Short mmCIF file of C-alpha atoms in Angstrom, two decimals:
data_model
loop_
_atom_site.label_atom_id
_atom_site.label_comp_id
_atom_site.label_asym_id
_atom_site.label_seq_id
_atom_site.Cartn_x
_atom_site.Cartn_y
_atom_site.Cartn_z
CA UNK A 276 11.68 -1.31 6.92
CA UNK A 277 10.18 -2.99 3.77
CA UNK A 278 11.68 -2.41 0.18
CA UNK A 279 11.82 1.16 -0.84
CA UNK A 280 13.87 3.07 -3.43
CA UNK A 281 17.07 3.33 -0.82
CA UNK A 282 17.09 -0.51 -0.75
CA UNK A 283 15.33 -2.24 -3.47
CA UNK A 284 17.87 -1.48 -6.52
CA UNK A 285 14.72 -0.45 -8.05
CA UNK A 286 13.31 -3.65 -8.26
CA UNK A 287 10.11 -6.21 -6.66
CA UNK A 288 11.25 -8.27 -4.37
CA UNK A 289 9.85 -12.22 -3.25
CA UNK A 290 7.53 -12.24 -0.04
CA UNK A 291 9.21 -12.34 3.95
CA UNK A 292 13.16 -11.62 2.77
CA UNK A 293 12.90 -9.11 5.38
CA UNK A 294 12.18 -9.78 8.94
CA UNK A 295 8.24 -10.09 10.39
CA UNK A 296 7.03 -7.69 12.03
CA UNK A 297 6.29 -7.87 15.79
CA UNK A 298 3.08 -9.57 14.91
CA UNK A 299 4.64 -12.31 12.50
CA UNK A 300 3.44 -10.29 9.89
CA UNK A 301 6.01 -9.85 6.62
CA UNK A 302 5.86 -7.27 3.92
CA UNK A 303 2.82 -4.81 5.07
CA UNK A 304 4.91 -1.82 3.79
CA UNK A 305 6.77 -0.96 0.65
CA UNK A 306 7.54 -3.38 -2.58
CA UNK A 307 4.29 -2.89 -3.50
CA UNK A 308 1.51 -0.58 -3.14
CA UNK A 309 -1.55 -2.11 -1.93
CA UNK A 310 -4.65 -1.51 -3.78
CA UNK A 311 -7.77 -0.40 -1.49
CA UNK A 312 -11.33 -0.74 -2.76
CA UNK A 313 -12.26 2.75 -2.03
CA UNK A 314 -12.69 5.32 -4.87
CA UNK A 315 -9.83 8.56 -4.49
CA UNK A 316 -10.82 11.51 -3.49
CA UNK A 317 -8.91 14.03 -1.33
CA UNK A 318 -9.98 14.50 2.20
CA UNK A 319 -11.65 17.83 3.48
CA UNK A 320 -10.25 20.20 4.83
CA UNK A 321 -11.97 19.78 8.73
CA UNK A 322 -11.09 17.03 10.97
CA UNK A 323 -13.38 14.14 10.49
CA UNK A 324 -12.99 10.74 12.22
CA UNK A 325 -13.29 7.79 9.80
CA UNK A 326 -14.53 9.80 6.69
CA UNK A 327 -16.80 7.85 3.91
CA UNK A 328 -15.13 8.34 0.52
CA UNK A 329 -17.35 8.27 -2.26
CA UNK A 330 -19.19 5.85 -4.09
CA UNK A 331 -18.03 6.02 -7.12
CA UNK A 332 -14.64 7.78 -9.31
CA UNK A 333 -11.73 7.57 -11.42
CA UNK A 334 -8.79 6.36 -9.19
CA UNK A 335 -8.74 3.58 -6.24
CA UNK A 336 -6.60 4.33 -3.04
CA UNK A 337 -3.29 2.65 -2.84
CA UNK A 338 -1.17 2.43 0.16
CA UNK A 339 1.96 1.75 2.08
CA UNK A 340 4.02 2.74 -0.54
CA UNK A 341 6.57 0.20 -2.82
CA UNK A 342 10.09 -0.17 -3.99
CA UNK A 343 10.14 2.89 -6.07
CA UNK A 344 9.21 5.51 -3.43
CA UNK A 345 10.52 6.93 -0.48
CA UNK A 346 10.99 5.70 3.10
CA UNK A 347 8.26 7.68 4.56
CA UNK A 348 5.65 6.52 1.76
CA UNK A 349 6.43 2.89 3.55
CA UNK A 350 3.25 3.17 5.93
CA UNK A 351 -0.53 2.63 6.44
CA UNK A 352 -1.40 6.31 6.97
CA UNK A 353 0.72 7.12 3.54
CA UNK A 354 -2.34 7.48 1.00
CA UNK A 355 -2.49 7.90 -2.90
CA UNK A 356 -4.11 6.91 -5.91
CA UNK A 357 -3.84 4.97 -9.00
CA UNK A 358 -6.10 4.56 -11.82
CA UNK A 359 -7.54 0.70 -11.81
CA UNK A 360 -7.24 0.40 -15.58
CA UNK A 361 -3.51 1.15 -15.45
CA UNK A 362 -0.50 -1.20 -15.42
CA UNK A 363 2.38 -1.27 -13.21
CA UNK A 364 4.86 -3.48 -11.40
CA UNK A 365 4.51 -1.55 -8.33
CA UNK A 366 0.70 -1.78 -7.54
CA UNK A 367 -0.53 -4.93 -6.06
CA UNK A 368 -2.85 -6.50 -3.77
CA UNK A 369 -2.57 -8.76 -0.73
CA UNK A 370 -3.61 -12.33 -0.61
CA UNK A 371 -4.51 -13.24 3.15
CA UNK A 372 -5.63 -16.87 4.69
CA UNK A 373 -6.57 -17.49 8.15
CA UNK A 374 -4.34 -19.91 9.78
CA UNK A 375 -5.75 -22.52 12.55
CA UNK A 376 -3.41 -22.56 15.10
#
């Protein structure tokens, strides 16, 4: 489980103090919320397999939750919103670098 308000004394925390996941993979769930490129908007209300949000809006999708929400918040599927012109500690974005083996 990454850093969420049960754990985090309410607080960031420095990159892979927790174990990797099963892929090697630290950190893909709470301390932070990620920020997504796609504009908010809420899904319909019928089933629809990988819907197209819209192209343009007022709030960017965040997920997998950070250290100020709860447990469940602390996955991909968990989805919100945040406004990009905003400040916070707990909104973020992740850095990635491919690795030659």
């Amino acid at each position: 489980m990454g850093w969420y308000c049960g754990n985090s004394d309410s607080k960031t925390h420095l990159v892979a103090q927790k174990q990797a996941n099963v892929w090697g993979l630290f950190d893909m769930h709470g301390n932070v919320w990620e920020w997504c490129n796609d504009w908010y908007e809420s899904y319909p209300d019928i089933s629809v397999t990988d819907p197209r949000g819209p192209s343009t809006g007022s709030n960017r999708v965040i997920r997998g939750g950070s250290y100020n929400t709860i447990a469940q918040a602390c996955r991909s599927a968990y989805r919100s919103y945040g406004s990009p012109g905003g400040r916070v500690n707990y909104f973020g974005f992740r850095l990635s670098m491919l690795l030659n083996p």
